[in-house]
DNA sequence: ACGTTATAGTTCAATGATTGAACCTACTGC
DNA sequence: GCAGTAGGTTCAATCATTGAACTATAACGT
């Protein structure tokens, strides 16, 4: 998959990336979410190498994001579905898609429009704080050292800096 | 950077990933956001190869996510800061971090806690619809073919399926 | 004047991941 | 009994990533 693993990092972002952080995984998850649940469909839609798709699907299954189930016997055929963890990833991918619409839009316009069924509007995802309900901006957030922050790769320098800043 | 480029795909998610979709970029962006703005600090904190860090920083600058500025002359020294596009990416990374906290938590506990300053609470980011304000779940969203959806890699099979579904 | 330290990189060989194409296996439908 | 479908494997060639050593510029201490 890669040479360096993020799994050992004491960092939740790194651990998320360990599961879905490679080039193809987010697109695979999106495809499955949108109903492209079969091997050949995904391979054709994305143009990904079939052996790599095998590896990625297996990794996502191990990561608990998707599950592989037989949709028929004789001959046995499998498809892929999102798990609960995978479904909770979807809004994040939608937010990233919206970011791409805004900052890296293709000239031809968006290829897919997303509708929010409860209100019937074009979906414009915002990230909000579940406590106060306000939109979260980068400048509204402060980072503090947490219980697991220590001198390991991933947050080595960072943990020290945050501790310094917290004292000051 | 990789063998296949996502830049040509008519897909906003793929275009986002083209900019920030490789292994290290999200962590680099987080580090810069948290105040680790200098080359050596980032290299040490993440344990990334220095030549690769050079490539990634350059790519992120070209993608408009960060900017490189001289913070002193004699000797000329540079640091990195988020652009507006980069800052809008931060809440998405925080949401991904929260996902990791929930679904892939390290045993030691979180290394970093995030506080939402306006309300003073531990930040629990949610993705909401900006039209109705409700939390967005995967099942609340429908995908429809958009103006730019056509037979190119990335949405080939998908565009066809969505068009079929829309007719039905 | 001299060596040490700091910062932001570059260069290079070795190793590992990704690609694309061809192949495999079990079964169906004609 | 032969083409077609589905979900993969296998393999060589190519490309990306790693890790370590090196460079350049300048301040600082003695």
Tab-separated table of C-alpha atoms in Angstrom, chain B residues 30-134:
chain	number	residue	atom	x	y	z
B	30	UNK	CA	-3.202	20.128	9.509
B	31	UNK	CA	0.330	20.838	10.661
B	32	UNK	CA	0.395	24.203	8.944
B	33	UNK	CA	-3.016	25.009	10.368
B	34	UNK	CA	-1.785	24.169	13.866
B	35	UNK	CA	1.204	26.453	13.541
B	36	UNK	CA	3.881	24.165	12.208
B	37	UNK	CA	4.697	26.418	9.306
B	38	UNK	CA	8.338	25.674	8.639
B	39	UNK	CA	9.948	23.035	6.508
B	40	UNK	CA	12.069	21.385	9.174
B	41	UNK	CA	9.273	21.363	11.738
B	42	UNK	CA	6.866	19.634	9.395
B	43	UNK	CA	9.501	17.170	8.227
B	44	UNK	CA	10.397	16.264	11.801
B	45	UNK	CA	6.838	16.124	13.068
B	46	UNK	CA	5.552	13.847	10.334
B	47	UNK	CA	8.694	11.877	9.611
B	48	UNK	CA	8.158	12.469	5.905
B	49	UNK	CA	11.064	12.335	3.498
B	50	UNK	CA	12.418	15.808	2.882
B	51	UNK	CA	12.370	15.540	-0.887
B	52	UNK	CA	8.802	14.334	-0.829
B	53	UNK	CA	7.832	17.171	1.465
B	54	UNK	CA	9.312	19.565	-1.075
B	55	UNK	CA	7.159	18.054	-3.811
B	56	UNK	CA	4.000	18.048	-1.703
B	57	UNK	CA	4.400	21.644	-0.553
B	58	UNK	CA	4.975	22.754	-4.131
B	59	UNK	CA	1.893	20.852	-5.269
B	60	UNK	CA	-0.232	22.379	-2.517
B	61	UNK	CA	0.994	25.849	-3.427
B	62	UNK	CA	0.103	25.219	-7.070
B	63	UNK	CA	-3.281	23.908	-5.957
B	64	UNK	CA	-3.939	27.189	-4.156
B	65	UNK	CA	-4.287	25.625	-0.734
B	66	UNK	CA	-1.186	27.081	0.897
B	67	UNK	CA	1.141	29.970	0.151
B	68	UNK	CA	4.886	30.235	0.579
B	69	UNK	CA	6.192	33.512	1.959
B	70	UNK	CA	9.540	34.819	3.132
B	71	UNK	CA	9.335	35.560	6.836
B	72	UNK	CA	12.830	37.070	6.827
B	73	UNK	CA	15.529	38.223	4.460
B	74	UNK	CA	19.243	37.677	5.015
B	75	UNK	CA	19.173	34.775	4.963
B	76	UNK	CA	15.949	34.319	3.037
B	77	UNK	CA	13.725	31.925	4.909
B	78	UNK	CA	10.297	30.753	3.912
B	79	UNK	CA	7.274	29.502	5.717
B	80	UNK	CA	3.880	28.229	4.678
B	81	UNK	CA	0.410	29.535	5.472
B	82	UNK	CA	-3.075	28.442	4.523
B	83	UNK	CA	-4.880	30.383	1.842
B	84	UNK	CA	-8.613	31.011	1.970
B	85	UNK	CA	-9.163	27.747	0.097
B	86	UNK	CA	-6.916	26.009	2.590
B	87	UNK	CA	-8.828	27.396	5.553
B	88	UNK	CA	-12.084	26.151	4.122
B	89	UNK	CA	-10.530	22.715	4.032
B	90	UNK	CA	-9.813	22.721	7.765
B	91	UNK	CA	-13.355	22.022	8.985
B	92	UNK	CA	-13.500	19.062	6.617
B	93	UNK	CA	-10.273	17.707	8.073
B	94	UNK	CA	-11.679	18.248	11.558
B	95	UNK	CA	-14.742	16.245	10.565
B	96	UNK	CA	-12.482	13.484	9.305
B	97	UNK	CA	-10.537	13.616	12.540
B	98	UNK	CA	-13.755	13.250	14.489
B	99	UNK	CA	-14.656	10.278	12.352
B	100	UNK	CA	-11.310	8.722	13.220
B	101	UNK	CA	-11.929	9.425	16.905
B	102	UNK	CA	-15.161	7.506	16.660
B	103	UNK	CA	-14.248	4.621	14.377
B	104	UNK	CA	-10.502	4.192	14.671
B	105	UNK	CA	-9.515	5.560	18.022
B	106	UNK	CA	-6.052	4.869	19.393
B	107	UNK	CA	-6.110	3.132	22.762
B	108	UNK	CA	-4.227	5.954	24.435
B	109	UNK	CA	-6.946	8.501	23.733
B	110	UNK	CA	-6.909	11.465	21.423
B	111	UNK	CA	-3.603	13.270	21.135
B	112	UNK	CA	-5.240	16.614	20.386
B	113	UNK	CA	-8.491	18.082	21.639
B	114	UNK	CA	-10.232	20.749	19.635
B	115	UNK	CA	-12.219	23.517	21.271
B	116	UNK	CA	-14.872	25.559	19.552
B	117	UNK	CA	-14.170	29.072	20.811
B	118	UNK	CA	-17.601	30.658	20.203
B	119	UNK	CA	-19.294	28.174	22.548
B	120	UNK	CA	-16.330	26.957	24.566
B	121	UNK	CA	-17.200	23.314	24.078
B	122	UNK	CA	-15.287	20.345	22.829
B	123	UNK	CA	-15.725	20.462	19.106
B	124	UNK	CA	-18.029	17.836	17.650
B	125	UNK	CA	-18.333	18.728	13.984
B	126	UNK	CA	-21.489	17.779	12.115
B	127	UNK	CA	-22.232	18.193	8.458
B	128	UNK	CA	-25.448	20.107	7.919
B	129	UNK	CA	-27.465	21.381	4.973
B	130	UNK	CA	-27.040	25.135	4.675
B	131	UNK	CA	-30.586	25.450	3.351
B	132	UNK	CA	-32.527	23.711	6.109
B	133	UNK	CA	-29.866	23.404	8.803
B	134	UNK	CA	-30.469	19.728	9.425
